[in-house]
Amino acid sequence: MNGNPAYHALALLASTLLLLPFPVAIFAGWVPPRLGDRSTALPYAWAALFLYALVPLNALPRMMNAPATVVMWCTGAGPLFSLAAVACLMRSYRCARRATSSRTES
């Protein structure tokens, strides 16, 4: 059930290199030009962190050869992190619409 730990380690490394720099940069103060202001960018960063959390949540128990129940519980917790990411993206969308409507009104 757990598979080869090397594959999980590679997936963890790749996701860390691809998913983690974006939210860290936003939390450090950088805002991508297309996102507008910081209030729109912060929920994006949280969503990326929630999506990144899925990777260690699924990879680490398998790498440590945890019992099947632990792997099942960690995998089952994944949709909660996905829902949290969706909620953050919806909040970012609302912030972006609010910022756009306030710019057009003035």
mmCIF file with all atom_site columns, C-alpha atoms in Angstrom:
data_model
loop_
_atom_site.group_PDB
_atom_site.id
_atom_site.type_symbol
_atom_site.label_atom_id
_atom_site.label_alt_id
_atom_site.label_comp_id
_atom_site.label_asym_id
_atom_site.label_entity_id
_atom_site.label_seq_id
_atom_site.pdbx_PDB_ins_code
_atom_site.Cartn_x
_atom_site.Cartn_y
_atom_site.Cartn_z
_atom_site.occupancy
_atom_site.B_iso_or_equiv
_atom_site.pdbx_formal_charge
_atom_site.auth_seq_id
_atom_site.auth_comp_id
_atom_site.auth_asym_id
_atom_site.auth_atom_id
_atom_site.pdbx_PDB_model_num
ATOM 1   C CA . MET A 1 1   ? 0.000   0.000  0.000   1.00 0.00 ? 1   MET A CA 1
ATOM 2   C CA . ASN A 1 2   ? 2.796   2.409  0.806   1.00 0.00 ? 2   ASN A CA 1
ATOM 3   C CA . GLY A 1 3   ? 4.895   1.903  -2.297  1.00 0.00 ? 3   GLY A CA 1
ATOM 4   C CA . ASN A 1 4   ? 8.476   2.919  -2.858  1.00 0.00 ? 4   ASN A CA 1
ATOM 5   C CA . PRO A 1 5   ? 9.558   5.731  -0.485  1.00 0.00 ? 5   PRO A CA 1
ATOM 6   C CA . ALA A 1 6   ? 11.848  7.187  -3.149  1.00 0.00 ? 6   ALA A CA 1
ATOM 7   C CA . TYR A 1 7   ? 8.859   8.082  -5.334  1.00 0.00 ? 7   TYR A CA 1
ATOM 8   C CA . HIS A 1 8   ? 7.151   9.819  -2.436  1.00 0.00 ? 8   HIS A CA 1
ATOM 9   C CA . ALA A 1 9   ? 10.361  11.681 -1.585  1.00 0.00 ? 9   ALA A CA 1
ATOM 10  C CA . LEU A 1 10  ? 10.691  12.864 -5.195  1.00 0.00 ? 10  LEU A CA 1
ATOM 11  C CA . ALA A 1 11  ? 7.073   14.021 -5.233  1.00 0.00 ? 11  ALA A CA 1
ATOM 12  C CA . LEU A 1 12  ? 7.617   15.851 -1.944  1.00 0.00 ? 12  LEU A CA 1
ATOM 13  C CA . LEU A 1 13  ? 10.757  17.524 -3.291  1.00 0.00 ? 13  LEU A CA 1
ATOM 14  C CA . ALA A 1 14  ? 9.103   18.539 -6.557  1.00 0.00 ? 14  ALA A CA 1
ATOM 15  C CA . SER A 1 15  ? 6.017   19.942 -4.862  1.00 0.00 ? 15  SER A CA 1
ATOM 16  C CA . THR A 1 16  ? 8.146   21.828 -2.364  1.00 0.00 ? 16  THR A CA 1
ATOM 17  C CA . LEU A 1 17  ? 10.113  23.448 -5.182  1.00 0.00 ? 17  LEU A CA 1
ATOM 18  C CA . LEU A 1 18  ? 6.998   24.250 -7.219  1.00 0.00 ? 18  LEU A CA 1
ATOM 19  C CA . LEU A 1 19  ? 4.348   25.152 -4.642  1.00 0.00 ? 19  LEU A CA 1
ATOM 20  C CA . LEU A 1 20  ? 6.158   26.646 -1.676  1.00 0.00 ? 20  LEU A CA 1
ATOM 21  C CA . PRO A 1 21  ? 8.071   29.672 -3.091  1.00 0.00 ? 21  PRO A CA 1
ATOM 22  C CA . PHE A 1 22  ? 4.923   31.497 -4.269  1.00 0.00 ? 22  PHE A CA 1
ATOM 23  C CA . PRO A 1 23  ? 3.159   31.778 -0.882  1.00 0.00 ? 23  PRO A CA 1
ATOM 24  C CA . VAL A 1 24  ? 6.426   32.454 0.944   1.00 0.00 ? 24  VAL A CA 1
ATOM 25  C CA . ALA A 1 25  ? 7.149   35.358 -1.415  1.00 0.00 ? 25  ALA A CA 1
ATOM 26  C CA . ILE A 1 26  ? 3.648   36.761 -0.921  1.00 0.00 ? 26  ILE A CA 1
ATOM 27  C CA . PHE A 1 27  ? 3.935   36.499 2.859   1.00 0.00 ? 27  PHE A CA 1
ATOM 28  C CA . ALA A 1 28  ? 7.295   38.288 2.607   1.00 0.00 ? 28  ALA A CA 1
ATOM 29  C CA . GLY A 1 29  ? 5.606   41.243 0.915   1.00 0.00 ? 29  GLY A CA 1
ATOM 30  C CA . TRP A 1 30  ? 5.820   40.574 -2.829  1.00 0.00 ? 30  TRP A CA 1
ATOM 31  C CA . VAL A 1 31  ? 2.539   40.900 -4.713  1.00 0.00 ? 31  VAL A CA 1
ATOM 32  C CA . PRO A 1 32  ? 2.256   39.670 -8.304  1.00 0.00 ? 32  PRO A CA 1
ATOM 33  C CA . PRO A 1 33  ? 1.230   42.553 -10.585 1.00 0.00 ? 33  PRO A CA 1
ATOM 34  C CA . ARG A 1 34  ? -1.834  40.742 -11.903 1.00 0.00 ? 34  ARG A CA 1
ATOM 35  C CA . LEU A 1 35  ? -3.281  40.186 -8.430  1.00 0.00 ? 35  LEU A CA 1
ATOM 36  C CA . GLY A 1 36  ? -3.553  43.866 -7.655  1.00 0.00 ? 36  GLY A CA 1
ATOM 37  C CA . ASP A 1 37  ? -3.149  44.506 -3.959  1.00 0.00 ? 37  ASP A CA 1
ATOM 38  C CA . ARG A 1 38  ? -2.111  42.513 -0.918  1.00 0.00 ? 38  ARG A CA 1
ATOM 39  C CA . SER A 1 39  ? -5.665  41.814 0.254   1.00 0.00 ? 39  SER A CA 1
ATOM 40  C CA . THR A 1 40  ? -6.242  39.823 -2.920  1.00 0.00 ? 40  THR A CA 1
ATOM 41  C CA . ALA A 1 41  ? -2.862  38.075 -2.868  1.00 0.00 ? 41  ALA A CA 1
ATOM 42  C CA . LEU A 1 42  ? -2.929  36.793 0.719   1.00 0.00 ? 42  LEU A CA 1
ATOM 43  C CA . PRO A 1 43  ? -5.837  34.359 0.207   1.00 0.00 ? 43  PRO A CA 1
ATOM 44  C CA . TYR A 1 44  ? -4.028  33.026 -2.860  1.00 0.00 ? 44  TYR A CA 1
ATOM 45  C CA . ALA A 1 45  ? -0.993  32.355 -0.695  1.00 0.00 ? 45  ALA A CA 1
ATOM 46  C CA . TRP A 1 46  ? -3.079  30.556 1.915   1.00 0.00 ? 46  TRP A CA 1
ATOM 47  C CA . ALA A 1 47  ? -4.747  28.471 -0.808  1.00 0.00 ? 47  ALA A CA 1
ATOM 48  C CA . ALA A 1 48  ? -1.347  27.457 -2.172  1.00 0.00 ? 48  ALA A CA 1
ATOM 49  C CA . LEU A 1 49  ? -0.222  26.472 1.328   1.00 0.00 ? 49  LEU A CA 1
ATOM 50  C CA . PHE A 1 50  ? -3.341  24.382 1.870   1.00 0.00 ? 50  PHE A CA 1
ATOM 51  C CA . LEU A 1 51  ? -2.740  22.624 -1.448  1.00 0.00 ? 51  LEU A CA 1
ATOM 52  C CA . TYR A 1 52  ? 0.909   22.108 -0.549  1.00 0.00 ? 52  TYR A CA 1
ATOM 53  C CA . ALA A 1 53  ? -0.121  20.600 2.805   1.00 0.00 ? 53  ALA A CA 1
ATOM 54  C CA . LEU A 1 54  ? -1.768  17.754 0.902   1.00 0.00 ? 54  LEU A CA 1
ATOM 55  C CA . VAL A 1 55  ? 1.595   16.493 -0.296  1.00 0.00 ? 55  VAL A CA 1
ATOM 56  C CA . PRO A 1 56  ? 3.354   15.883 3.040   1.00 0.00 ? 56  PRO A CA 1
ATOM 57  C CA . LEU A 1 57  ? 0.065   14.734 4.524   1.00 0.00 ? 57  LEU A CA 1
ATOM 58  C CA . ASN A 1 58  ? -0.055  11.934 1.976   1.00 0.00 ? 58  ASN A CA 1
ATOM 59  C CA . ALA A 1 59  ? 3.652   11.306 1.379   1.00 0.00 ? 59  ALA A CA 1
ATOM 60  C CA . LEU A 1 60  ? 5.158   11.266 4.873   1.00 0.00 ? 60  LEU A CA 1
ATOM 61  C CA . PRO A 1 61  ? 3.030   8.453  6.352   1.00 0.00 ? 61  PRO A CA 1
ATOM 62  C CA . ARG A 1 62  ? 3.783   6.330  3.307   1.00 0.00 ? 62  ARG A CA 1
ATOM 63  C CA . MET A 1 63  ? 7.509   7.119  3.479   1.00 0.00 ? 63  MET A CA 1
ATOM 64  C CA . MET A 1 64  ? 7.578   6.107  7.143   1.00 0.00 ? 64  MET A CA 1
ATOM 65  C CA . ASN A 1 65  ? 5.684   2.904  6.304   1.00 0.00 ? 65  ASN A CA 1
ATOM 66  C CA . ALA A 1 66  ? 2.881   3.825  8.686   1.00 0.00 ? 66  ALA A CA 1
ATOM 67  C CA . PRO A 1 67  ? 0.001   1.417  9.346   1.00 0.00 ? 67  PRO A CA 1
ATOM 68  C CA . ALA A 1 68  ? -2.861  1.383  6.877   1.00 0.00 ? 68  ALA A CA 1
ATOM 69  C CA . THR A 1 69  ? -5.220  3.164  9.267   1.00 0.00 ? 69  THR A CA 1
ATOM 70  C CA . VAL A 1 70  ? -2.830  6.117  9.646   1.00 0.00 ? 70  VAL A CA 1
ATOM 71  C CA . VAL A 1 71  ? -2.413  6.359  5.877   1.00 0.00 ? 71  VAL A CA 1
ATOM 72  C CA . MET A 1 72  ? -6.194  6.171  5.453   1.00 0.00 ? 72  MET A CA 1
ATOM 73  C CA . TRP A 1 73  ? -6.814  8.944  8.004   1.00 0.00 ? 73  TRP A CA 1
ATOM 74  C CA . CYS A 1 74  ? -4.187  11.193 6.437   1.00 0.00 ? 74  CYS A CA 1
ATOM 75  C CA . THR A 1 75  ? -5.626  10.604 2.988   1.00 0.00 ? 75  THR A CA 1
ATOM 76  C CA . GLY A 1 76  ? -9.121  11.221 4.335   1.00 0.00 ? 76  GLY A CA 1
ATOM 77  C CA . ALA A 1 77  ? -8.036  14.573 5.753   1.00 0.00 ? 77  ALA A CA 1
ATOM 78  C CA . GLY A 1 78  ? -7.022  15.695 2.277   1.00 0.00 ? 78  GLY A CA 1
ATOM 79  C CA . PRO A 1 79  ? -10.466 16.927 1.204   1.00 0.00 ? 79  PRO A CA 1
ATOM 80  C CA . LEU A 1 80  ? -10.566 19.230 4.231   1.00 0.00 ? 80  LEU A CA 1
ATOM 81  C CA . PHE A 1 81  ? -7.420  20.970 3.032   1.00 0.00 ? 81  PHE A CA 1
ATOM 82  C CA . SER A 1 82  ? -8.855  21.120 -0.485  1.00 0.00 ? 82  SER A CA 1
ATOM 83  C CA . LEU A 1 83  ? -12.041 22.738 0.806   1.00 0.00 ? 83  LEU A CA 1
ATOM 84  C CA . ALA A 1 84  ? -9.979  25.241 2.769   1.00 0.00 ? 84  ALA A CA 1
ATOM 85  C CA . ALA A 1 85  ? -8.076  26.104 -0.421  1.00 0.00 ? 85  ALA A CA 1
ATOM 86  C CA . VAL A 1 86  ? -11.344 26.593 -2.313  1.00 0.00 ? 86  VAL A CA 1
ATOM 87  C CA . ALA A 1 87  ? -12.636 28.863 0.472   1.00 0.00 ? 87  ALA A CA 1
ATOM 88  C CA . CYS A 1 88  ? -9.453  30.951 0.274   1.00 0.00 ? 88  CYS A CA 1
ATOM 89  C CA . LEU A 1 89  ? -9.742  31.247 -3.499  1.00 0.00 ? 89  LEU A CA 1
ATOM 90  C CA . MET A 1 90  ? -13.373 32.339 -3.168  1.00 0.00 ? 90  MET A CA 1
ATOM 91  C CA . ARG A 1 91  ? -12.328 34.979 -0.640  1.00 0.00 ? 91  ARG A CA 1
ATOM 92  C CA . SER A 1 92  ? -9.623  36.200 -2.993  1.00 0.00 ? 92  SER A CA 1
ATOM 93  C CA . TYR A 1 93  ? -12.173 36.437 -5.793  1.00 0.00 ? 93  TYR A CA 1
ATOM 94  C CA . ARG A 1 94  ? -14.495 38.515 -3.600  1.00 0.00 ? 94  ARG A CA 1
ATOM 95  C CA . CYS A 1 95  ? -11.620 40.802 -2.588  1.00 0.00 ? 95  CYS A CA 1
ATOM 96  C CA . ALA A 1 96  ? -10.642 41.278 -6.230  1.00 0.00 ? 96  ALA A CA 1
ATOM 97  C CA . ARG A 1 97  ? -14.219 42.112 -7.239  1.00 0.00 ? 97  ARG A CA 1
ATOM 98  C CA . ARG A 1 98  ? -14.567 44.526 -4.338  1.00 0.00 ? 98  ARG A CA 1
ATOM 99  C CA . ALA A 1 99  ? -11.319 46.257 -5.281  1.00 0.00 ? 99  ALA A CA 1
ATOM 100 C CA . THR A 1 100 ? -12.337 46.448 -8.956  1.00 0.00 ? 100 THR A CA 1
ATOM 101 C CA . SER A 1 101 ? -15.784 47.857 -8.163  1.00 0.00 ? 101 SER A CA 1
ATOM 102 C CA . SER A 1 102 ? -14.340 50.485 -5.831  1.00 0.00 ? 102 SER A CA 1
ATOM 103 C CA . ARG A 1 103 ? -11.897 51.577 -8.547  1.00 0.00 ? 103 ARG A CA 1
ATOM 104 C CA . THR A 1 104 ? -14.656 51.952 -11.147 1.00 0.00 ? 104 THR A CA 1
ATOM 105 C CA . GLU A 1 105 ? -16.935 53.901 -8.791  1.00 0.00 ? 105 GLU A CA 1
ATOM 106 C CA . SER A 1 106 ? -14.352 56.554 -7.999  1.00 0.00 ? 106 SER A CA 1
#
